[in-house]
XYZ file of C-alpha atoms in Angstrom:
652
model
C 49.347 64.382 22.826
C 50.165 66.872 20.118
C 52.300 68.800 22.328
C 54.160 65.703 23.813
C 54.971 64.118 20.263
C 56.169 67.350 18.827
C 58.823 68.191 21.491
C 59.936 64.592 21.205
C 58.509 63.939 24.603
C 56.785 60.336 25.232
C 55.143 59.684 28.959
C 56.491 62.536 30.116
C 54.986 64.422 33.429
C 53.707 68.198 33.489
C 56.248 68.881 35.588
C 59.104 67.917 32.987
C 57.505 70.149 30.481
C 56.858 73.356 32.504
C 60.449 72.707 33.647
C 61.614 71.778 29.702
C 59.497 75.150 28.635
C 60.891 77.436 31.371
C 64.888 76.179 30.162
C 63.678 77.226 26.966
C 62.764 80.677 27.880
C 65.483 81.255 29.685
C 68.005 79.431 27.127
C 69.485 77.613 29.656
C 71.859 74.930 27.950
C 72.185 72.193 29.985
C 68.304 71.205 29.707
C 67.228 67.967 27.611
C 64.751 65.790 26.916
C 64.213 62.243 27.254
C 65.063 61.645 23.450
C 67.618 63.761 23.623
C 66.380 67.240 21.885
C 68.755 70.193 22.631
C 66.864 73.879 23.510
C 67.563 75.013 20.135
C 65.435 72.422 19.006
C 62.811 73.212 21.426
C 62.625 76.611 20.584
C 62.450 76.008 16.966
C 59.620 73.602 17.872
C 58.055 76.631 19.834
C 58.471 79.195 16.572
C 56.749 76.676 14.500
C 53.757 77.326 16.761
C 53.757 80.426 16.244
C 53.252 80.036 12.219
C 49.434 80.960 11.871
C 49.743 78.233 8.936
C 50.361 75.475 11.358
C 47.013 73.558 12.701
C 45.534 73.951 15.550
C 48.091 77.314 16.549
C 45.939 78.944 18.528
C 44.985 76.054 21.064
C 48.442 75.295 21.469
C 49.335 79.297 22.108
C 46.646 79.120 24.859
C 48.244 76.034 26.580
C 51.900 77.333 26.425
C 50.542 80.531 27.973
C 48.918 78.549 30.679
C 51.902 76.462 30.996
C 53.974 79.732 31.426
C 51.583 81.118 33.976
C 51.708 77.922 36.194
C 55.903 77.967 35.727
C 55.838 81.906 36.677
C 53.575 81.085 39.698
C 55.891 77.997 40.648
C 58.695 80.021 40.449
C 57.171 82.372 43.175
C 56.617 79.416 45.512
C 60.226 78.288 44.806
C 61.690 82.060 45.985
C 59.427 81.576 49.215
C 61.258 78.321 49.846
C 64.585 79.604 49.032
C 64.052 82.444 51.449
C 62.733 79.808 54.307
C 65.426 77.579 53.583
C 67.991 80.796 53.733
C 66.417 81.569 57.472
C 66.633 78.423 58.574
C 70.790 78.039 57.137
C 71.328 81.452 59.102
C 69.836 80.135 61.868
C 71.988 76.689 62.053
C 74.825 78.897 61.249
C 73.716 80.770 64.443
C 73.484 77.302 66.266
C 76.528 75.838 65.311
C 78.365 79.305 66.204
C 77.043 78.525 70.066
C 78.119 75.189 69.991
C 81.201 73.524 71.976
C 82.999 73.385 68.649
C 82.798 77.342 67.914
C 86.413 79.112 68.403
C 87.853 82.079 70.021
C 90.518 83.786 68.396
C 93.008 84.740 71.364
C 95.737 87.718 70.050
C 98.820 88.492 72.191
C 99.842 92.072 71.913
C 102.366 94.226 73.328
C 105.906 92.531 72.953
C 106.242 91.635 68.838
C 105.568 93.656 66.137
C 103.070 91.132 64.852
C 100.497 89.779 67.488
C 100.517 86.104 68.042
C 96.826 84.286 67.335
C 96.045 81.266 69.411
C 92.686 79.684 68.425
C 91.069 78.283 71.410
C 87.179 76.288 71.771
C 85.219 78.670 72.860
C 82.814 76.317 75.623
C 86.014 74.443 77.346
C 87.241 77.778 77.904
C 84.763 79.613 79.347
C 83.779 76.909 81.188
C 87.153 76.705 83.029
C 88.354 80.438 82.973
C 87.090 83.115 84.610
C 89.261 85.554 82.946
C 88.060 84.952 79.655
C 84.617 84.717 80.608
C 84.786 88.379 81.501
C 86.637 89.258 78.523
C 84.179 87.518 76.231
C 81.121 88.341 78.139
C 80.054 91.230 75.538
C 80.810 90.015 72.417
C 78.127 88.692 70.074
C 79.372 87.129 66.809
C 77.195 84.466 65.359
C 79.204 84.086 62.207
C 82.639 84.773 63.357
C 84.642 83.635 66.244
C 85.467 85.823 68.969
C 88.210 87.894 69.680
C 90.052 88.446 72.636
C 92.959 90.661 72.527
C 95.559 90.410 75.420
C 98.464 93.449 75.656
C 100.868 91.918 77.635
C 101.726 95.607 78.424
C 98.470 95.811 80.577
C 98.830 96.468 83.830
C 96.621 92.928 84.941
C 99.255 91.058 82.980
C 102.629 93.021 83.419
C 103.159 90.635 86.072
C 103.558 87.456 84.109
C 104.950 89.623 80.795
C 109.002 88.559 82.301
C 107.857 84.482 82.604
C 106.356 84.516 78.710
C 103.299 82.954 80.023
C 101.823 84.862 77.171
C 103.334 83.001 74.017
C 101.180 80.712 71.936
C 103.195 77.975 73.455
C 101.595 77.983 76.801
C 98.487 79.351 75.827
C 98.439 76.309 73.125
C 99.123 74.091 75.965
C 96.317 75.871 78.728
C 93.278 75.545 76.429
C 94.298 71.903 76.174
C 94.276 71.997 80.046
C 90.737 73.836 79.731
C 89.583 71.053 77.303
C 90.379 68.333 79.088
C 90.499 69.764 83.245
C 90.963 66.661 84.820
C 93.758 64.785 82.698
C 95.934 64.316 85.861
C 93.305 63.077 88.326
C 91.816 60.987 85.912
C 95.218 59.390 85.064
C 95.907 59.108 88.757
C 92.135 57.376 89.460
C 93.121 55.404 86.428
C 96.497 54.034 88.072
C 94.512 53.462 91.076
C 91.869 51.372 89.773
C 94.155 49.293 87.035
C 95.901 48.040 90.957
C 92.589 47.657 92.492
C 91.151 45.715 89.636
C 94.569 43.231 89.802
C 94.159 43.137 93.623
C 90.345 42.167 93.234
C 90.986 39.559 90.396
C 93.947 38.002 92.060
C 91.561 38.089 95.523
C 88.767 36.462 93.286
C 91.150 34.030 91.466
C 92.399 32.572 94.877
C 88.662 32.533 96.798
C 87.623 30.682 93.509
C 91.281 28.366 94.195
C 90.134 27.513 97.377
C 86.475 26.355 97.210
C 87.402 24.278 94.218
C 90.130 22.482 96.655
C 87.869 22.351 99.367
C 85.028 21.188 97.058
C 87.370 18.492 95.888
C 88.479 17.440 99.550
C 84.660 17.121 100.772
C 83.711 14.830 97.496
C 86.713 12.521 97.716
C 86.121 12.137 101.669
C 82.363 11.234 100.879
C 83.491 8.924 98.511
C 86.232 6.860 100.890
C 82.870 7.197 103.142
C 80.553 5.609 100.180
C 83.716 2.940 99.670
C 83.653 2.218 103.894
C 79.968 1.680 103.837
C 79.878 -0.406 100.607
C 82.366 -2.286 101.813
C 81.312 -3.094 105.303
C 77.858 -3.673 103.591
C 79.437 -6.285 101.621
C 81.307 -7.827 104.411
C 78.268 -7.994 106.370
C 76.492 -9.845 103.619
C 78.925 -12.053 103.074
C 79.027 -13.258 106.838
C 75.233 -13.710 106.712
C 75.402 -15.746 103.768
C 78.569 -17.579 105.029
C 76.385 -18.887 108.141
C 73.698 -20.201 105.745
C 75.388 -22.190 104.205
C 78.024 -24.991 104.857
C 81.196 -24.722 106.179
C 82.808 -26.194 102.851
C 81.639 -23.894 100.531
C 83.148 -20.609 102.598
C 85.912 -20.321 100.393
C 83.709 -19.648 97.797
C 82.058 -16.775 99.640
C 85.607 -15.659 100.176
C 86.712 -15.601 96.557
C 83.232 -13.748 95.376
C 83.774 -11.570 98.355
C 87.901 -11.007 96.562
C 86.229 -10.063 93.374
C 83.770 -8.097 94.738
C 85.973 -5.963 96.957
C 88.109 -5.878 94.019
C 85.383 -4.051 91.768
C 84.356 -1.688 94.585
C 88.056 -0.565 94.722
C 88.552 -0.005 91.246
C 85.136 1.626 91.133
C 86.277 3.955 93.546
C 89.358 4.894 91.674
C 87.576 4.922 88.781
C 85.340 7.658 90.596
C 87.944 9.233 92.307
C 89.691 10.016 89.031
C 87.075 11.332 87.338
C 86.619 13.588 90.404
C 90.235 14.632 89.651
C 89.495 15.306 86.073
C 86.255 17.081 86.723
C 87.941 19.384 89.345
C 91.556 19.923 87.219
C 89.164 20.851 84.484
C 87.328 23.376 86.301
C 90.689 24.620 87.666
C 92.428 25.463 84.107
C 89.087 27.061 83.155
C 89.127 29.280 86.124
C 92.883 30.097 85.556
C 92.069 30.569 81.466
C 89.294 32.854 82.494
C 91.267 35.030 85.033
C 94.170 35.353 82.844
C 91.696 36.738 79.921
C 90.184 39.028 82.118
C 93.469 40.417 83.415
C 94.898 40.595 80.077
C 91.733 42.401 78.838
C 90.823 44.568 81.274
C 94.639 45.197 82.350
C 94.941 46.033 78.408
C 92.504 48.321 78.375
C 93.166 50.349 81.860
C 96.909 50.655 80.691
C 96.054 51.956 77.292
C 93.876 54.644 78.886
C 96.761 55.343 81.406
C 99.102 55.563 78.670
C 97.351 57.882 76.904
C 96.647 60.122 79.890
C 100.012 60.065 80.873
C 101.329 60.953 76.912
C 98.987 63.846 77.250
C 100.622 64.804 80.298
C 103.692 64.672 79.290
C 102.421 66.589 75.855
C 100.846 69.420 78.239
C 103.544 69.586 81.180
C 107.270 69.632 81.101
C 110.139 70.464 83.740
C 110.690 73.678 81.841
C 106.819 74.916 81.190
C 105.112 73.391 84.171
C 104.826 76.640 86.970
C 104.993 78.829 84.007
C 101.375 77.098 83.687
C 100.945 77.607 87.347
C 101.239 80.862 86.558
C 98.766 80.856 83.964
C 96.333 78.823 86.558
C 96.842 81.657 88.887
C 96.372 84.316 86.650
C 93.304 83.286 83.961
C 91.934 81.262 87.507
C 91.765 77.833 85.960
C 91.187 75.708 89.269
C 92.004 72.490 87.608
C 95.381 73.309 85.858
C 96.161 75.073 89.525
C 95.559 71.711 90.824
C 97.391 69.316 88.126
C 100.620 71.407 88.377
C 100.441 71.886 92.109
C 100.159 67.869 91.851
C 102.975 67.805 89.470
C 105.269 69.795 91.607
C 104.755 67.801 95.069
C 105.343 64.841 93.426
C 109.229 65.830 92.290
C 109.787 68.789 94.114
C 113.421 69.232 93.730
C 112.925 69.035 89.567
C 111.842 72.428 89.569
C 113.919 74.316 92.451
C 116.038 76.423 90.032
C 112.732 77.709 88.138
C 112.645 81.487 88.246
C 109.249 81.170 88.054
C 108.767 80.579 92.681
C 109.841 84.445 92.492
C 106.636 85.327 91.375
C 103.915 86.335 93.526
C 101.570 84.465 91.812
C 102.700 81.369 93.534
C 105.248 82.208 96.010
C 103.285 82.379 99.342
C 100.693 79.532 97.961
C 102.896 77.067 96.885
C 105.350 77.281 99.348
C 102.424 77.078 102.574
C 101.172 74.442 100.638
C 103.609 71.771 98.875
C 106.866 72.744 101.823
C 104.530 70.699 104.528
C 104.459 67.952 102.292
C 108.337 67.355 101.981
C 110.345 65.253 104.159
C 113.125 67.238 106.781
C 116.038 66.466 105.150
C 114.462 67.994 101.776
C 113.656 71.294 103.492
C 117.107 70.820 105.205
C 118.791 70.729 101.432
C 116.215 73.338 100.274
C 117.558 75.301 102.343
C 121.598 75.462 101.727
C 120.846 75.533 98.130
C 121.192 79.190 97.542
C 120.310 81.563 94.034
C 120.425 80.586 91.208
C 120.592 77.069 92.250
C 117.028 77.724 94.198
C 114.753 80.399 93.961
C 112.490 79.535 96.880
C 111.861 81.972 99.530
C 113.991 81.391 102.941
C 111.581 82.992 105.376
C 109.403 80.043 104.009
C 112.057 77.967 104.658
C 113.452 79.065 107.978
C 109.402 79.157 109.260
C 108.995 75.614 108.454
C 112.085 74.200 110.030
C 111.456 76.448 112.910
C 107.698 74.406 113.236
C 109.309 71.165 112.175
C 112.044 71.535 115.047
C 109.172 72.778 117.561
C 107.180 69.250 116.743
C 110.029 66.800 116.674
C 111.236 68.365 119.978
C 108.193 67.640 121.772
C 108.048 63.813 120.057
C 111.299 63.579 121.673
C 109.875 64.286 124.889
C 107.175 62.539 124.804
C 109.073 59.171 123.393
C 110.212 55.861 125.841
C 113.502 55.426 126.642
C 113.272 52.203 124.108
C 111.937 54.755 121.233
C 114.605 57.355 121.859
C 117.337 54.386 122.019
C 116.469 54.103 118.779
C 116.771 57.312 117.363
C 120.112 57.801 118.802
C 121.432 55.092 116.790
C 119.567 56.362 113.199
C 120.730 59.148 111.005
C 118.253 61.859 112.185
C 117.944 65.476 110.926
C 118.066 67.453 114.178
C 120.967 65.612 115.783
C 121.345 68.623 118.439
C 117.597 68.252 119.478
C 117.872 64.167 119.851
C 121.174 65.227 122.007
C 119.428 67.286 124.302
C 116.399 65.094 124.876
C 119.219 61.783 125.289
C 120.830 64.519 128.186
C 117.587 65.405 129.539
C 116.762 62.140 129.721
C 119.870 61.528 131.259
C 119.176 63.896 133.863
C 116.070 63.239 135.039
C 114.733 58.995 134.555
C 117.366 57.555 132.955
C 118.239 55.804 129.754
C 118.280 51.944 129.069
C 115.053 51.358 130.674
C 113.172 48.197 130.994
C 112.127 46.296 127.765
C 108.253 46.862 127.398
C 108.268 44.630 124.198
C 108.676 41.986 126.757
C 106.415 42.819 129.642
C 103.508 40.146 131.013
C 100.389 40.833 131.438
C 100.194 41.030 135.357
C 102.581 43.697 135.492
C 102.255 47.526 135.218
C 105.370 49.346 134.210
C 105.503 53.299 134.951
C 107.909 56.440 135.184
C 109.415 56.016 132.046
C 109.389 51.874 131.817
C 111.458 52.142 134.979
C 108.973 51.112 137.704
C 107.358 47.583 137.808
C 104.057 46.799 139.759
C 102.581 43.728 140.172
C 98.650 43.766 139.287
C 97.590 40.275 139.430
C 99.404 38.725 142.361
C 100.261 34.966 143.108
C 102.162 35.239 140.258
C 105.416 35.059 138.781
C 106.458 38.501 137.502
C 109.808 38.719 135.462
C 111.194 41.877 133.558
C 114.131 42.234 131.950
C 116.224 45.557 130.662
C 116.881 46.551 127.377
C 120.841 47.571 127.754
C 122.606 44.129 127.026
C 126.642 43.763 127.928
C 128.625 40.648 127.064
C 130.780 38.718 129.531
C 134.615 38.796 128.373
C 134.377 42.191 127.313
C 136.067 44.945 128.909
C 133.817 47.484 131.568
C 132.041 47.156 134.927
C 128.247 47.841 134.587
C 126.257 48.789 137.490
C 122.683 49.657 138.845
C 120.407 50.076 141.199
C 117.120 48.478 142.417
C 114.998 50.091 145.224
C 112.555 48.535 146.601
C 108.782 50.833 146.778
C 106.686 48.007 148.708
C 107.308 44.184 148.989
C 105.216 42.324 151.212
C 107.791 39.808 153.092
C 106.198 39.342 155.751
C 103.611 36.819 154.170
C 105.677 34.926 151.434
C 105.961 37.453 148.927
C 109.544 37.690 147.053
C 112.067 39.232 144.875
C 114.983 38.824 143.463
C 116.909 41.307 141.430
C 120.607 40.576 139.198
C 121.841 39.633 135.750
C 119.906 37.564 133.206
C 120.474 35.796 130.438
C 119.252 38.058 127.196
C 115.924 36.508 126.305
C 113.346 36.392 123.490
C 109.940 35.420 125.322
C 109.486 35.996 129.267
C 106.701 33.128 128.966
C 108.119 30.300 131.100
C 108.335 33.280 133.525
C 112.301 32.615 134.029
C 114.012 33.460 138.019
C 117.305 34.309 137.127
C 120.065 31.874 138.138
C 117.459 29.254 138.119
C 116.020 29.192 135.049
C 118.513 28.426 132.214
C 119.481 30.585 129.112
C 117.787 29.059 125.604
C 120.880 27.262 124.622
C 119.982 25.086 127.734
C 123.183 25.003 129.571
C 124.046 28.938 130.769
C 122.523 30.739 133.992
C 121.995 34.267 134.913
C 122.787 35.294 138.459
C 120.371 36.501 141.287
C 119.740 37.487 144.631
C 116.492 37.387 146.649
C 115.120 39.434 149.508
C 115.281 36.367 151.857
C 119.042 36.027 151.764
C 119.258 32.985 148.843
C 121.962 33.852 145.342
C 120.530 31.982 142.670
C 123.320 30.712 140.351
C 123.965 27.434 138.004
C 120.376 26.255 137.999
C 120.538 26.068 142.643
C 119.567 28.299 145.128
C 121.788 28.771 148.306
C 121.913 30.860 151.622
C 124.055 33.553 152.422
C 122.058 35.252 155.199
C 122.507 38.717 153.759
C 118.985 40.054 152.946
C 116.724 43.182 151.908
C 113.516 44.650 152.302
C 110.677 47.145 151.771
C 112.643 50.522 151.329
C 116.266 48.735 150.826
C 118.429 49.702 147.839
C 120.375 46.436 145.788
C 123.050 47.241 143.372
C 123.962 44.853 140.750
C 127.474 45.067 139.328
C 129.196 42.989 136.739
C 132.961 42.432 136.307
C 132.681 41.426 132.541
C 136.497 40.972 132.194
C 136.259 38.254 135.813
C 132.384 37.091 134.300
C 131.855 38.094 138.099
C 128.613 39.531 139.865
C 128.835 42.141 142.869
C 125.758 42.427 144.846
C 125.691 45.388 146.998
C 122.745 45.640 149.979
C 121.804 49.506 151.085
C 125.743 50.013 151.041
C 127.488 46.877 151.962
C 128.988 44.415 149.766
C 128.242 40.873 150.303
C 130.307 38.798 151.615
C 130.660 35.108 149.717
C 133.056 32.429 150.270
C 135.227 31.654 147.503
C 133.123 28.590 146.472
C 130.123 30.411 146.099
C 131.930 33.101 144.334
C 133.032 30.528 141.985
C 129.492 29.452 141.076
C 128.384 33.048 140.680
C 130.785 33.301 137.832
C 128.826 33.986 134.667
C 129.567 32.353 131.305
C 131.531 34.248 129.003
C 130.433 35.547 125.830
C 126.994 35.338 126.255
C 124.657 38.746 126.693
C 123.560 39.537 130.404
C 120.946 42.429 130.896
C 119.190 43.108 134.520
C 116.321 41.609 135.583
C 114.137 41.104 138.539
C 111.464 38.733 139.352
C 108.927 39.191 141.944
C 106.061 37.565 143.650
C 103.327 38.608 145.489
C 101.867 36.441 147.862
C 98.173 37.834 148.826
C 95.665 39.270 146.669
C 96.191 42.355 148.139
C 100.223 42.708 148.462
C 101.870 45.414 147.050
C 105.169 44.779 145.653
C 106.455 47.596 143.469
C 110.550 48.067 142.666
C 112.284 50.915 140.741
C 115.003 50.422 138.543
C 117.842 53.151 138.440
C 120.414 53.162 135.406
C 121.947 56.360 134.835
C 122.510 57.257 138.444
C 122.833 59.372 140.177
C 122.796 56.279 142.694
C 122.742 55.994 146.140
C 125.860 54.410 147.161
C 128.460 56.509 144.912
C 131.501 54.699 147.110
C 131.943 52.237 143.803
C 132.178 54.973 141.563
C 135.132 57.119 143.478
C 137.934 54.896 141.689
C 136.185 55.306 138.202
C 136.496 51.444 137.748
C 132.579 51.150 138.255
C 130.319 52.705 135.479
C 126.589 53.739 135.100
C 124.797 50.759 132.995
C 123.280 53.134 130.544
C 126.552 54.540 129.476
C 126.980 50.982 127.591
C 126.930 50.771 124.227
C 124.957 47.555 123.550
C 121.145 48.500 123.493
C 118.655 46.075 122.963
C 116.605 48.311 120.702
């Protein structure tokens, strides 16, 4: 207590005083006391002690000597700890040094007279780079970042030294590739899913649409049902009562059967609206709710895409985009290789005057790789773009035209004559390959062939749409052409018909001529007999039995074909007239039946033929002709006649 009251010290721990005593020693001058007693105090306190005058000296000597002891062996304890707690700092200083946030220091050497210093995280990149995995394999600095000097005058990266895919710019802009790998797939997934997740909420809002409607339907048909059987309930009650009682007292009934009625009804449109108001309610809560969750959801998808797609355009530009290629190729960084090879296919022509394709880096991968992906007529301007205004490579070029030509060559071969009908008429980028498949066609089967888009089902149509078979017989077959001409127009139009099998003998028939140009062959048309679909024009047609079909009638004029026969079918379109021609010979009509052969002007004629087989196992098979060359030639020797594929109306 002694000791506590004369340094001024009330209540205080041990503790405080060894620590007060030690500051003393040591004179350090920011210690106090409680009361507020400087060191200089405390030390005058201390040589009081010492004063052999002073009572009880010696005691207090002893404890102060004690007091030191303890400090001195506290002190001891407290270097132990310091060290520990040193050992373990080094050691998180180790840790943190290993961690995805330690650096490499990247210098570029070689081509300024000060290098350039890119700091780069050292986990991303060695993650994603191969090259600087090798490069940083053998260093070990816990407390310093590593260093990894590039001399652009080294013969691994003289190649690249021309581009400056060495300068901090790039290399700023490929460890933020390395950091984040798959910014460009993710944005693309991201743009993906943001439509998906409309397409699904739009799918779920109109489900959700329709089973409230249908909900509503079902409870507003039970209750008409509920207001039927209530009502016929009533009625029924009402009649039973009615024969009860007397006769004079009916009207009564009646009225009470008026009221009653009366309160059913408006109970049921009392119902019925609150059916209305339950269902419109649950209709503008399913609305609210899809709207919030495509506002939300379509909120949050876009911000993510836009901030993919800011990055992007952060990372890659028109100007620095295959200098990163380069850098993909060269420090093999798979996923940069991939974003700018993404980049590039998607506006290929944007980066066609980059110096950069010269490089063999890229050359032969790029071009194998992104020139398959481009349409014809890009290669086609790739290729009479010349230096500087391109620097891809021409054999490139030349090979894949060369394979493109090769392909579209044998499509053209391998098309209908309806397919390549249309082709002639488009804008295509081979023009001389689409000539010499319409001349081989020519040639060999024929253009203008029969309309397949129209065919039945109990026909089979073969050799190039130019043969028909019947498959199902006792049926009406028609087939109709897909070269149209128009009466009143200038040209004569001709073809032939041959006839493979037709079995006359036993009922079956055919006839062959001009038709009126139809939409549907349903109603299985004969034509002549079977008007147009404005209801009031015919088509005009003969039949192996010797009857023309014309104007809706059928009459005899003796002349008639067979198996093995050959008709042609010629049309004046200036006259509107039809010329039937029979293995050679024209036929012969009177000038009445010539005048109801006439066809109506202005409308579109195209040949048909219409056959029926008789037994279940006839054979009745006919082969059109178009092109020529024909049979009988004697109608072409004053060039007034033509071949009907050489007109230009295709129905295509």
């Amino acid at each position: 207590m002694f000791v506590l009251k004369h340094f001024g010290m009330k209540k205080t721990a041990a503790a405080k005083i060894e620590n007060l005593y030690n500051g003393m020693i040591h004179k350090l001058q920011y210690t106090f006391t409680k009361e507020g007693v400087s060191v200089d105090d405390l030390k005058k306190r201390f040589e009081d002690l010492s004063n052999p005058q002073q009572a009880n000296r010696s005691e207090l000597i002893k404890m102060f000597l004690q007091t030191e002891s303890r400090a001195e062996r506290e002190a001891v304890g407290t270097l132990q700890e310091l060290k520990t707690q040193d050992s373990l700092s080094n050691k998180s200083a180790e840790d943190s040094f290993s961690s995805k946030d330690a650096t490499i220091e990247v210098r570029v050497v070689g081509d300024r007279p000060e290098p350039q210093i890119v700091m780069a995280k050292r986990k991303p990149l060695l993650d994603q780079s191969d090259f600087f995995r090798t490069r940083t394999a053998s260093i070990d600095l816990p407390n310093s970042p590593a260093v990894v000097e590039l001399d652009v005058n080294d013969t691994n990266l003289k190649a690249v030294k021309p581009f400056q895919v060495l300068s901090s710019n790039i290399l700023e802009r490929v460890f933020k590739v390395c950091e984040n790998p798959q910014i460009v797939e993710k944005a693309q997934v991201l743009e993906d899913e943001l439509r998906e997740l409309k397409e699904r909420i739009d799918n779920k809002y109109d489900d959700n649409l329709k089973g409230l409607h249908r909900r509503r339907e079902e409870w507003v048909a039970k209750a008409k049902l509920k207001l039927v059987d209530e009502k016929e309930s009533l009625v029924k009650e009402n009649e039973i009562e009615f024969q009860e009682y007397i006769s004079n007292i009916k009207n009564a009934f009646d009225r009470r059967l008026e009221k009653a009625l009366a309160l059913r009804e408006r109970q049921y449109q009392k119902h019925l609206d609150d059916i209305q108001l339950f269902f419109s309610t649950e209709e503008e809560l399913l609305r609210s709710w899809t709207q919030r969750v495509k506002i939300i959801e379509g909120e949050r998808a876009n911000n993510e895409l836009t901030a993919y797609k800011n990055l992007i355009a952060e990372i890659f530009d028109k100007d620095v985009t295959l200098k990163l290629a380069l850098a993909a190729s060269l420090f093999q960084i798979s996923a940069l290789e991939d974003a700018c090879k993404s980049l590039v296919s998607k506006n290929f022509m944007d980066y066609i005057d980059c110096k950069e394709w010269s490089s063999d880096l890229i050359k032969e991968k790029y071009h194998r790789e992104l020139l398959p992906a481009l349409s014809t007529w890009e290669i086609l301007e790739l290729q009479r773009l010349e230096p500087p205004q391109s620097w891809l490579h021409k054999d490139f070029l030349k090979s894949e035209i060369a394979q493109r030509r090769k392909i579209i060559r044998q499509e053209l071969e391998e098309m209908n004559n309806r397919e390549l009908h249309a082709i002639t008429e488009s804008n295509h980028p081979f023009p001389d390959l689409v000539e010499a498949a319409v001349s081989k066609r020519n040639s060999s089967r024929g253009m203008g062939a029969l309309n397949a888009s129209l065919k039945c089902a109990h026909i089979r149509l073969s050799n190039s749409n130019s043969t028909v078979s019947v498959i199902h017989p006792q049926r009406f077959a028609p087939v109709q052409g897909i070269v149209h001409v128009v009466c009143g127009s200038w040209g004569r139009p001709y073809y032939e018909v041959t006839i493979d099998h037709l079995d006359a003998a036993f009922g079956s028939t055919c006839a062959v001529g001009w038709d009126l140009k139809r939409e549907s062959l349903a109603n299985f048309p004969i034509a002549g007999l079977t008007c147009g679909e404005d209801g009031v024009s015919y088509g005009v047609s003969i039949q192996n039995d010797g009857f023309v079909n014309a104007r809706g009638k059928a009459e005899f004029v003796g002349f008639s074909f067979h198996q093995n026969s050959v008709v042609g079918c010629g049309l004046d379109l200036a006259n509107s007239r039809a010329v039937f021609v029979v293995n050679g010979k024209t036929i012969d009509l009177s000038a009445a039946q010539e005048e109801d052969m006439r066809l109506q002007a202005n409308c579109a004629f195209v040949p048909a033929a219409t056959i029926f087989a008789a037994r279940l196992n006839s054979q009745c098979q006919v082969t059109f002709n178009f092109t020529g060359p024909f049979k009988f030639e004697q109608f072409f020797k004053d060039g007034r006649w033509s071949a009907l594929a050489d007109s230009k109306s295709k129905d295509v």
